[in-house]
Amino acid sequence: MVELAKFNHTKQKPLLLLNLNNEKCHWEAEFNALNWHCIHSSNITETIKFIEEYDIKIAIAMISSAYQQCVFKTLSKLFEVKKNIVWIAISCDNQFAQYPLSHQFPDYFFDYHHLPINWDKLGHTLGHAYGMLPLRVESSGQQSKQHENDEILGKSTAIKRLKSDLVKIARADGAVLISGETGTGKGLCARTIHRDSYRKNGPFIKINCGALPSTLLHSELFGHEKGAFTGADKLYIGHIERANKGTLFLDEIGDLSLDSQVHLLQFLEDHVIERLGANHSITIDCRIIFASHVNLEAAVEEGRFREDLYHRLNILRIHIPSLRERREDIELLANAYLQLYKPASRAFTFAPRTLESMLRYEWPGNVRELKNRIQRAVVMADSSAIHEADMGMKVVKYQQSKIKLAQQRMEIDTEVLLDAINRHNHNISAAARELNISRTTFYRLVKKCKIKL
């Protein structure tokens, strides 16, 4: 380990040099001339120690084609230690353009240089980076406030694992498949991946595949030229094209028609689209995140989903646990949403029995249902204590040995469907939108629960 040298804080600023590939870097005199005190590090353990001991704000990472994966992996871990360090890259082999992961550089580095070093230019970069630090901290604080309502809440083991997986997936750029029940937060996870990816400054485009008729879906995804079909009186830019340089989120991918699945598979292979009625193709640079609450494996077996498309999607896969699988988070979530939805002039708390009921309840609508019931409760409550009736919540009581799990779920699903139907005066489209499911799925559940409309 390099011995920690003493330096004059009033004259010099600490600069970390991360050198994982052990290049010969005897540049202390050059950095001293620029009023920087260079601290060498060759592994993550001593780097973390130096970051804490020297309060590092500016750092340089030596990188090469052979070591780029190692450098990116190390930086990802260091971002968790201290997020606001400004990193500058120095290429050891001068082959930045040929690096397979060069597209990720803007997400990691403020600027880059190569050997032999032009010390005047590097000195200017270091000074510019140091001058930008106050703005960087301010911007980070504003982003934290902006996204505080979009955070994934929970302290359970399942949620900690989910958050860790999302960080890893955000750093990659491949297609992502998010699975989970309705209301678990698939959309929130998709936005989190986009927000933490190098595409964060690009558009985030969402389309619910189950909410559009199959006759319109192809046009919505790929766009159409003026005159492509009857009623196409102007050029329409599809969702895929709008997502260029950003992220496209396709929700309810399991509801795509087989014909649309073919076109989507082709796009995933070559990232080229052709608008309906066009005679030329367009290359699109976007990341695609898919989500589905249906069992895609079963859909493949039943012939409703293409097997080749399923295997193309099922690479970076993440599953979101249901709320009943992380009951230890329910009280935390409930109190957070209560603070979010309550009027500023009123104070509310949950009655002890209400908290007990929430822990016993099955939550078929998951986190979305919890949020909706708390929104209802702050309106309906007659006192500062929120009771089960205020939330419109009915906990099904049963004997474990006599009633099967499927029967329990049937009763709960029936209650949720009937509540949605009644709230929207039998408007099925509106009820389906509230539950964030397609009309097809809604009717299938109605039939399953033997509800007469």
Short mmCIF file of C-alpha atoms in Angstrom, two decimals:
data_model
loop_
_atom_site.label_atom_id
_atom_site.label_comp_id
_atom_site.label_asym_id
_atom_site.label_seq_id
_atom_site.Cartn_x
_atom_site.Cartn_y
_atom_site.Cartn_z
CA MET A 1 0.00 0.00 0.00
CA VAL A 2 1.20 3.47 -0.85
CA GLU A 3 2.19 5.47 2.20
CA LEU A 4 -0.10 8.45 2.82
CA ALA A 5 2.07 11.50 2.26
CA LYS A 6 1.49 14.79 4.00
CA PHE A 7 0.57 17.74 1.85
CA ASN A 8 -0.37 21.38 2.24
CA HIS A 9 -4.17 21.70 1.97
CA THR A 10 -3.94 25.44 1.48
CA LYS A 11 -1.74 25.14 -1.62
CA GLN A 12 -2.58 21.75 -3.08
CA LYS A 13 -5.78 19.82 -3.74
CA PRO A 14 -5.90 16.02 -3.35
CA LEU A 15 -6.17 14.03 -6.58
CA LEU A 16 -6.71 10.27 -6.63
CA LEU A 17 -5.04 8.25 -9.42
CA LEU A 18 -6.68 4.83 -9.78
CA ASN A 19 -4.25 2.54 -11.59
CA LEU A 20 -5.70 -0.99 -11.69
CA ASN A 21 -3.52 -2.12 -14.61
CA ASN A 22 -0.29 -1.07 -12.84
CA GLU A 23 0.94 1.30 -15.53
CA LYS A 24 4.14 3.15 -14.67
CA CYS A 25 2.92 6.60 -13.62
CA HIS A 26 5.65 8.72 -12.04
CA TRP A 27 3.90 12.06 -12.45
CA GLU A 28 4.15 13.55 -8.95
CA ALA A 29 6.26 16.50 -10.14
CA GLU A 30 3.89 17.31 -13.01
CA PHE A 31 0.85 17.23 -10.73
CA ASN A 32 2.66 19.28 -8.07
CA ALA A 33 3.35 21.94 -10.71
CA LEU A 34 -0.41 22.10 -11.31
CA ASN A 35 -1.03 22.40 -7.52
CA TRP A 36 -2.46 18.89 -7.21
CA HIS A 37 -1.26 16.29 -4.73
CA CYS A 38 -1.38 12.89 -6.48
CA ILE A 39 -2.41 9.86 -4.42
CA HIS A 40 -1.80 6.52 -6.14
CA SER A 41 -4.11 3.55 -5.67
CA SER A 42 -4.05 0.12 -7.28
CA ASN A 43 -7.06 -1.63 -5.71
CA ILE A 44 -10.56 -0.85 -4.46
CA THR A 45 -9.78 -1.33 -0.74
CA GLU A 46 -7.08 1.34 -0.54
CA THR A 47 -9.09 3.57 -2.91
CA ILE A 48 -12.02 3.61 -0.47
CA LYS A 49 -9.59 4.40 2.37
CA PHE A 50 -8.06 7.32 0.43
CA ILE A 51 -11.48 8.67 -0.57
CA GLU A 52 -12.52 8.83 3.07
CA GLU A 53 -9.21 10.05 4.48
CA TYR A 54 -8.51 12.73 1.88
CA ASP A 55 -12.14 13.65 1.10
CA ILE A 56 -11.45 13.05 -2.58
CA LYS A 57 -13.52 15.16 -5.00
CA ILE A 58 -11.53 14.73 -8.26
CA ALA A 59 -10.06 11.43 -9.46
CA ILE A 60 -8.35 9.96 -12.51
CA ALA A 61 -8.77 6.37 -13.71
CA MET A 62 -6.22 4.72 -15.98
CA ILE A 63 -8.08 2.61 -18.53
CA SER A 64 -7.27 0.31 -21.43
CA SER A 65 -9.15 -2.07 -23.67
CA ALA A 66 -8.05 -5.05 -21.59
CA TYR A 67 -9.00 -3.46 -18.24
CA GLN A 68 -12.16 -1.52 -19.13
CA GLN A 69 -14.54 -4.08 -17.59
CA CYS A 70 -12.53 -4.11 -14.38
CA VAL A 71 -12.44 -0.29 -14.24
CA PHE A 72 -16.19 0.09 -14.82
CA LYS A 73 -16.97 -2.54 -12.19
CA THR A 74 -14.71 -0.80 -9.67
CA LEU A 75 -16.19 2.64 -10.40
CA SER A 76 -19.72 1.30 -9.97
CA LYS A 77 -18.78 0.16 -6.47
CA LEU A 78 -17.03 3.44 -5.71
CA PHE A 79 -20.14 5.41 -6.77
CA GLU A 80 -21.93 3.69 -3.89
CA VAL A 81 -19.23 4.95 -1.49
CA LYS A 82 -19.24 8.54 -2.77
CA LYS A 83 -21.45 9.56 -5.67
CA ASN A 84 -20.21 13.08 -6.42
CA ILE A 85 -16.57 12.38 -7.25
CA VAL A 86 -15.67 13.73 -10.70
CA TRP A 87 -13.77 11.08 -12.67
CA ILE A 88 -11.43 11.73 -15.59
CA ALA A 89 -10.13 8.90 -17.78
CA ILE A 90 -6.64 8.48 -19.19
CA SER A 91 -6.31 5.89 -21.95
CA CYS A 92 -3.17 3.78 -21.77
CA ASP A 93 -3.51 2.37 -25.31
CA ASN A 94 -5.13 5.38 -27.06
CA GLN A 95 -7.97 3.23 -28.43
CA PHE A 96 -11.04 4.91 -26.91
CA ALA A 97 -13.08 4.63 -30.09
CA GLN A 98 -12.48 0.86 -30.27
CA TYR A 99 -13.50 0.11 -26.67
CA PRO A 100 -16.61 -2.14 -26.71
CA LEU A 101 -18.05 -0.16 -23.77
CA SER A 102 -17.13 3.30 -25.08
CA HIS A 103 -20.83 4.26 -25.21
CA GLN A 104 -20.87 4.15 -21.40
CA PHE A 105 -18.03 6.67 -20.98
CA PRO A 106 -20.30 9.75 -20.57
CA ASP A 107 -21.99 8.03 -17.64
CA TYR A 108 -18.70 7.50 -15.81
CA PHE A 109 -16.29 10.23 -16.88
CA PHE A 110 -16.27 14.02 -17.00
CA ASP A 111 -13.57 14.00 -19.71
CA TYR A 112 -10.78 11.80 -21.05
CA HIS A 113 -7.12 12.15 -22.11
CA HIS A 114 -4.53 9.82 -23.62
CA LEU A 115 -0.80 9.13 -23.50
CA PRO A 116 1.49 10.97 -23.80
CA ILE A 117 -0.28 13.47 -21.55
CA ASN A 118 -0.68 17.06 -22.66
CA TRP A 119 -0.21 18.58 -19.21
CA ASP A 120 -1.61 22.01 -20.14
CA LYS A 121 -4.85 20.41 -21.36
CA LEU A 122 -5.06 18.06 -18.39
CA GLY A 123 -4.48 20.98 -16.02
CA HIS A 124 -7.34 22.86 -17.69
CA THR A 125 -9.64 19.81 -17.37
CA LEU A 126 -8.81 19.41 -13.68
CA GLY A 127 -9.44 23.10 -13.03
CA HIS A 128 -12.74 23.00 -14.94
CA ALA A 129 -13.85 19.88 -13.06
CA TYR A 130 -12.98 21.46 -9.71
CA GLY A 131 -14.88 24.63 -10.63
CA MET A 132 -17.96 22.59 -11.54
CA LEU A 133 -18.09 20.80 -8.17
CA PRO A 134 -20.49 23.25 -6.42
CA LEU A 135 -22.90 23.05 -9.35
CA ARG A 136 -22.63 19.26 -9.36
CA VAL A 137 -23.54 19.05 -5.66
CA GLU A 138 -26.44 21.49 -6.12
CA SER A 139 -27.73 19.55 -9.12
CA SER A 140 -27.49 16.30 -7.18
CA GLY A 141 -29.58 17.80 -4.37
CA GLN A 142 -32.22 19.03 -6.78
CA GLN A 143 -32.42 15.64 -8.45
CA SER A 144 -32.81 13.96 -5.07
CA LYS A 145 -35.79 16.20 -4.26
CA GLN A 146 -37.27 15.73 -7.70
CA HIS A 147 -37.13 11.95 -7.47
CA GLU A 148 -37.88 11.43 -3.77
CA ASN A 149 -41.47 10.45 -4.60
CA ASP A 150 -40.18 7.99 -7.23
CA GLU A 151 -37.95 6.06 -4.86
CA ILE A 152 -38.52 2.34 -4.33
CA LEU A 153 -39.50 2.19 -0.67
CA GLY A 154 -38.76 -0.72 1.63
CA LYS A 155 -36.13 -2.24 3.88
CA SER A 156 -36.94 -5.92 3.41
CA THR A 157 -34.32 -8.32 2.11
CA ALA A 158 -36.30 -8.72 -1.12
CA ILE A 159 -36.33 -4.97 -1.81
CA LYS A 160 -32.64 -4.54 -0.93
CA ARG A 161 -31.85 -7.28 -3.45
CA LEU A 162 -34.11 -5.63 -6.03
CA LYS A 163 -32.39 -2.25 -5.61
CA SER A 164 -28.97 -3.85 -5.94
CA ASP A 165 -30.02 -5.66 -9.13
CA LEU A 166 -31.45 -2.44 -10.60
CA VAL A 167 -28.12 -0.65 -10.11
CA LYS A 168 -26.30 -3.40 -12.02
CA ILE A 169 -28.87 -3.50 -14.82
CA ALA A 170 -28.88 0.30 -15.20
CA ARG A 171 -25.13 0.21 -15.93
CA ALA A 172 -25.67 -2.21 -18.82
CA ASP A 173 -27.49 -1.33 -22.04
CA GLY A 174 -29.24 -4.55 -23.08
CA ALA A 175 -32.96 -5.25 -23.23
CA VAL A 176 -34.58 -5.82 -19.83
CA LEU A 177 -37.57 -7.98 -18.91
CA ILE A 178 -39.40 -7.02 -15.71
CA SER A 179 -41.88 -9.54 -14.33
CA GLY A 180 -44.24 -9.20 -11.41
CA GLU A 181 -47.89 -9.01 -10.46
CA THR A 182 -50.10 -6.05 -11.26
CA GLY A 183 -49.35 -3.07 -9.02
CA THR A 184 -45.93 -4.18 -7.80
CA GLY A 185 -44.09 -1.24 -9.40
CA LYS A 186 -42.83 -2.47 -12.78
CA GLY A 187 -43.15 1.03 -14.24
CA LEU A 188 -41.27 2.54 -11.31
CA CYS A 189 -38.43 0.05 -11.79
CA ALA A 190 -38.29 0.86 -15.52
CA ARG A 191 -38.02 4.60 -14.76
CA THR A 192 -35.34 3.88 -12.16
CA ILE A 193 -33.26 1.93 -14.68
CA HIS A 194 -33.57 4.78 -17.20
CA ARG A 195 -32.81 7.46 -14.60
CA ASP A 196 -29.62 5.70 -13.47
CA SER A 197 -28.42 4.76 -16.97
CA TYR A 198 -26.19 6.69 -19.34
CA ARG A 199 -29.37 7.37 -21.38
CA LYS A 200 -30.89 9.40 -18.53
CA ASN A 201 -30.79 12.65 -20.54
CA GLY A 202 -32.67 11.03 -23.41
CA PRO A 203 -36.44 10.43 -23.64
CA PHE A 204 -38.33 7.83 -21.62
CA ILE A 205 -41.22 6.62 -23.77
CA LYS A 206 -43.89 4.29 -22.37
CA ILE A 207 -46.58 2.36 -24.20
CA ASN A 208 -49.08 -0.09 -22.70
CA CYS A 209 -49.40 -2.88 -25.25
CA GLY A 210 -52.59 -4.14 -23.62
CA ALA A 211 -54.37 -0.78 -23.79
CA LEU A 212 -54.30 -0.48 -27.59
CA PRO A 213 -56.22 -2.49 -30.20
CA SER A 214 -53.97 -4.82 -32.19
CA THR A 215 -54.95 -2.95 -35.37
CA LEU A 216 -53.33 0.24 -34.05
CA LEU A 217 -50.39 -1.24 -32.19
CA HIS A 218 -48.08 -1.60 -35.21
CA SER A 219 -48.64 2.03 -36.19
CA GLU A 220 -48.13 3.19 -32.58
CA LEU A 221 -44.85 1.32 -32.31
CA PHE A 222 -43.34 1.91 -35.74
CA GLY A 223 -45.21 5.00 -37.00
CA HIS A 224 -46.71 5.63 -40.44
CA GLU A 225 -46.33 7.90 -43.42
CA LYS A 226 -49.02 10.29 -44.59
CA GLY A 227 -51.49 8.37 -46.75
CA ALA A 228 -50.30 4.95 -45.53
CA PHE A 229 -53.92 3.93 -44.86
CA THR A 230 -57.38 5.47 -44.69
CA GLY A 231 -57.35 8.22 -42.08
CA ALA A 232 -53.55 8.64 -42.08
CA ASP A 233 -53.70 12.31 -43.02
CA LYS A 234 -50.27 13.18 -41.66
CA LEU A 235 -46.89 11.69 -40.76
CA TYR A 236 -46.91 9.89 -37.40
CA ILE A 237 -43.69 9.21 -35.48
CA GLY A 238 -44.00 5.91 -33.62
CA HIS A 239 -43.00 5.26 -30.03
CA ILE A 240 -39.82 3.39 -30.99
CA GLU A 241 -38.57 6.30 -33.11
CA ARG A 242 -39.49 8.79 -30.37
CA ALA A 243 -37.33 6.82 -27.95
CA ASN A 244 -34.19 7.35 -30.04
CA LYS A 245 -31.17 8.01 -27.74
CA GLY A 246 -33.34 7.11 -24.75
CA THR A 247 -35.42 4.26 -23.34
CA LEU A 248 -38.61 2.61 -24.63
CA PHE A 249 -40.77 0.94 -21.98
CA LEU A 250 -43.20 -1.63 -23.38
CA ASP A 251 -45.67 -2.56 -20.65
CA GLU A 252 -47.88 -5.66 -20.82
CA ILE A 253 -45.69 -7.22 -23.52
CA GLY A 254 -47.64 -10.46 -23.09
CA ASP A 255 -50.66 -8.84 -24.78
CA LEU A 256 -48.80 -8.19 -28.06
CA SER A 257 -50.29 -9.91 -31.11
CA LEU A 258 -48.15 -12.58 -32.79
CA ASP A 259 -47.83 -10.36 -35.86
CA SER A 260 -46.48 -7.45 -33.78
CA GLN A 261 -44.14 -9.86 -32.00
CA VAL A 262 -42.52 -10.73 -35.34
CA HIS A 263 -41.80 -7.06 -36.13
CA LEU A 264 -40.53 -6.41 -32.61
CA LEU A 265 -38.18 -9.40 -32.81
CA GLN A 266 -36.77 -8.08 -36.07
CA PHE A 267 -36.18 -4.66 -34.51
CA LEU A 268 -34.38 -6.22 -31.53
CA GLU A 269 -32.06 -8.00 -33.94
CA ASP A 270 -31.02 -5.05 -36.14
CA HIS A 271 -32.42 -1.90 -34.42
CA VAL A 272 -33.91 -0.78 -37.72
CA ILE A 273 -37.56 0.20 -38.30
CA GLU A 274 -39.65 1.11 -41.30
CA ARG A 275 -42.71 3.28 -40.91
CA LEU A 276 -45.93 1.91 -42.34
CA GLY A 277 -46.15 3.07 -45.95
CA ALA A 278 -42.49 4.11 -46.12
CA ASN A 279 -39.91 2.91 -48.64
CA HIS A 280 -36.85 3.51 -46.48
CA SER A 281 -35.58 2.23 -43.15
CA ILE A 282 -34.46 4.16 -40.06
CA THR A 283 -31.78 3.07 -37.59
CA ILE A 284 -32.82 3.62 -33.96
CA ASP A 285 -30.53 3.77 -30.94
CA CYS A 286 -32.64 3.03 -27.89
CA ARG A 287 -32.81 0.66 -24.97
CA ILE A 288 -35.98 -1.38 -24.55
CA ILE A 289 -37.46 -2.42 -21.22
CA PHE A 290 -40.30 -4.92 -21.29
CA ALA A 291 -42.76 -5.69 -18.51
CA SER A 292 -45.40 -8.35 -18.09
CA HIS A 293 -47.67 -9.53 -15.30
CA VAL A 294 -48.56 -12.70 -17.21
CA ASN A 295 -46.48 -15.86 -17.10
CA LEU A 296 -44.59 -15.65 -20.39
CA GLU A 297 -43.31 -19.21 -20.07
CA ALA A 298 -46.91 -20.45 -19.96
CA ALA A 299 -47.82 -18.11 -22.84
CA VAL A 300 -45.03 -19.68 -24.92
CA GLU A 301 -46.32 -23.18 -24.17
CA GLU A 302 -49.84 -22.13 -25.13
CA GLY A 303 -48.62 -20.59 -28.40
CA ARG A 304 -49.61 -17.03 -27.44
CA PHE A 305 -46.02 -15.76 -27.27
CA ARG A 306 -43.17 -16.52 -29.65
CA GLU A 307 -40.45 -18.68 -28.14
CA ASP A 308 -37.66 -16.95 -30.09
CA LEU A 309 -38.83 -13.53 -28.85
CA TYR A 310 -39.05 -14.85 -25.28
CA HIS A 311 -35.44 -16.06 -25.37
CA ARG A 312 -34.35 -12.73 -26.89
CA LEU A 313 -35.96 -10.87 -24.00
CA ASN A 314 -35.06 -13.21 -21.17
CA ILE A 315 -31.44 -12.14 -20.70
CA LEU A 316 -31.48 -9.28 -18.20
CA ARG A 317 -34.52 -10.31 -16.20
CA ILE A 318 -35.70 -8.92 -12.90
CA HIS A 319 -38.69 -10.04 -10.84
CA ILE A 320 -40.51 -7.70 -8.47
CA PRO A 321 -41.86 -9.36 -5.31
CA SER A 322 -45.53 -8.98 -4.44
CA LEU A 323 -46.47 -6.95 -1.37
CA ARG A 324 -47.53 -10.08 0.53
CA GLU A 325 -44.00 -11.44 -0.04
CA ARG A 326 -42.54 -8.45 1.82
CA ARG A 327 -45.06 -7.78 4.55
CA GLU A 328 -42.37 -6.20 6.72
CA ASP A 329 -42.48 -3.19 4.34
CA ILE A 330 -46.24 -2.61 4.62
CA GLU A 331 -46.16 -0.30 7.65
CA LEU A 332 -43.30 1.75 6.22
CA LEU A 333 -45.10 2.10 2.87
CA ALA A 334 -48.43 2.91 4.51
CA ASN A 335 -46.96 5.72 6.63
CA ALA A 336 -45.05 7.14 3.65
CA TYR A 337 -48.20 7.29 1.48
CA LEU A 338 -50.23 8.66 4.37
CA GLN A 339 -47.82 11.60 4.61
CA LEU A 340 -47.95 12.01 0.83
CA TYR A 341 -51.74 12.11 0.48
CA LYS A 342 -52.98 13.71 3.70
CA PRO A 343 -54.04 17.39 3.63
CA ALA A 344 -51.48 19.74 5.17
CA SER A 345 -54.07 20.91 7.70
CA ARG A 346 -54.80 17.45 9.15
CA ALA A 347 -52.83 14.84 11.05
CA PHE A 348 -53.62 11.15 10.67
CA THR A 349 -52.43 7.91 12.23
CA PHE A 350 -53.40 4.30 11.66
CA ALA A 351 -55.40 2.64 14.41
CA PRO A 352 -53.52 -0.41 15.79
CA ARG A 353 -56.18 -2.78 14.48
CA THR A 354 -55.89 -1.22 11.02
CA LEU A 355 -52.16 -1.95 10.91
CA GLU A 356 -52.86 -5.54 12.00
CA SER A 357 -55.44 -5.88 9.23
CA MET A 358 -53.06 -4.49 6.64
CA LEU A 359 -50.47 -7.08 7.63
CA ARG A 360 -53.04 -9.89 7.27
CA TYR A 361 -54.56 -8.64 4.03
CA GLU A 362 -53.48 -10.38 0.80
CA TRP A 363 -53.08 -7.18 -1.30
CA PRO A 364 -53.98 -8.59 -4.74
CA GLY A 365 -53.42 -5.10 -6.20
CA ASN A 366 -50.10 -4.84 -4.35
CA VAL A 367 -48.51 -1.42 -3.73
CA ARG A 368 -50.90 0.36 -6.11
CA GLU A 369 -53.88 -0.94 -4.14
CA LEU A 370 -52.26 0.17 -0.87
CA LYS A 371 -51.77 3.69 -2.26
CA ASN A 372 -55.33 3.87 -3.57
CA ARG A 373 -56.83 2.68 -0.29
CA ILE A 374 -54.84 5.23 1.71
CA GLN A 375 -55.94 7.99 -0.69
CA ARG A 376 -59.51 6.93 -0.01
CA ALA A 377 -58.94 6.77 3.74
CA VAL A 378 -57.75 10.39 4.11
CA VAL A 379 -61.00 11.47 2.44
CA MET A 380 -63.39 9.13 4.24
CA ALA A 381 -61.92 9.21 7.77
CA ASP A 382 -64.11 10.95 10.37
CA SER A 383 -61.31 11.28 12.90
CA SER A 384 -57.53 11.44 13.03
CA ALA A 385 -57.39 7.65 13.46
CA ILE A 386 -57.77 5.66 10.23
CA HIS A 387 -59.82 2.46 10.52
CA GLU A 388 -60.36 -0.51 8.22
CA ALA A 389 -63.70 0.87 7.06
CA ASP A 390 -62.06 4.14 5.98
CA MET A 391 -59.81 2.14 3.66
CA GLY A 392 -62.69 0.03 2.35
CA MET A 393 -60.67 -3.00 3.28
CA LYS A 394 -62.18 -6.37 4.04
CA VAL A 395 -59.86 -9.01 5.44
CA VAL A 396 -61.06 -12.46 4.48
CA LYS A 397 -61.16 -14.76 7.51
CA TYR A 398 -60.68 -18.43 6.93
CA GLN A 399 -59.52 -21.71 8.43
CA GLN A 400 -56.20 -22.64 6.91
CA SER A 401 -57.03 -26.34 6.80
CA LYS A 402 -60.37 -25.96 5.02
CA ILE A 403 -59.94 -23.25 2.38
CA LYS A 404 -57.39 -23.49 -0.37
CA LEU A 405 -55.16 -20.59 -1.39
CA ALA A 406 -56.83 -20.41 -4.82
CA GLN A 407 -60.21 -19.88 -3.13
CA GLN A 408 -58.78 -17.10 -0.96
CA ARG A 409 -57.38 -15.32 -3.99
CA MET A 410 -60.68 -15.76 -5.85
CA GLU A 411 -62.60 -13.99 -3.08
CA ILE A 412 -60.10 -11.15 -2.92
CA ASP A 413 -59.92 -10.76 -6.72
CA THR A 414 -63.72 -10.71 -6.88
CA GLU A 415 -63.87 -7.93 -4.28
CA VAL A 416 -61.26 -5.82 -6.07
CA LEU A 417 -62.98 -6.24 -9.46
CA LEU A 418 -66.42 -5.42 -8.09
CA ASP A 419 -65.11 -2.35 -6.28
CA ALA A 420 -63.48 -1.08 -9.50
CA ILE A 421 -66.62 -1.78 -11.55
CA ASN A 422 -68.87 0.03 -9.08
CA ARG A 423 -66.53 3.00 -8.72
CA HIS A 424 -66.63 3.56 -12.47
CA ASN A 425 -70.36 2.89 -12.95
CA HIS A 426 -69.72 -0.30 -14.93
CA ASN A 427 -67.32 1.45 -17.34
CA ILE A 428 -65.04 -1.54 -17.99
CA SER A 429 -62.34 0.47 -19.80
CA ALA A 430 -62.04 2.90 -16.87
CA ALA A 431 -62.02 0.06 -14.33
CA ALA A 432 -59.31 -1.78 -16.27
CA ARG A 433 -57.21 1.40 -16.47
CA GLU A 434 -57.45 1.88 -12.69
CA LEU A 435 -56.16 -1.65 -12.12
CA ASN A 436 -53.57 -1.11 -14.90
CA ILE A 437 -54.63 -4.20 -16.84
CA SER A 438 -55.96 -4.61 -20.36
CA ARG A 439 -59.67 -5.01 -21.10
CA THR A 440 -58.90 -8.56 -22.26
CA THR A 441 -57.29 -9.42 -18.92
CA PHE A 442 -60.13 -7.68 -17.05
CA TYR A 443 -62.79 -9.74 -18.85
CA ARG A 444 -60.79 -12.92 -18.27
CA LEU A 445 -60.70 -12.22 -14.51
CA VAL A 446 -64.42 -11.36 -14.52
CA LYS A 447 -65.17 -14.70 -16.15
CA LYS A 448 -62.84 -16.53 -13.76
CA CYS A 449 -64.53 -14.94 -10.74
CA LYS A 450 -68.02 -15.62 -12.21
CA ILE A 451 -69.06 -11.96 -11.98
CA LYS A 452 -72.20 -11.06 -13.89
CA LEU A 453 -71.94 -7.67 -15.60
#
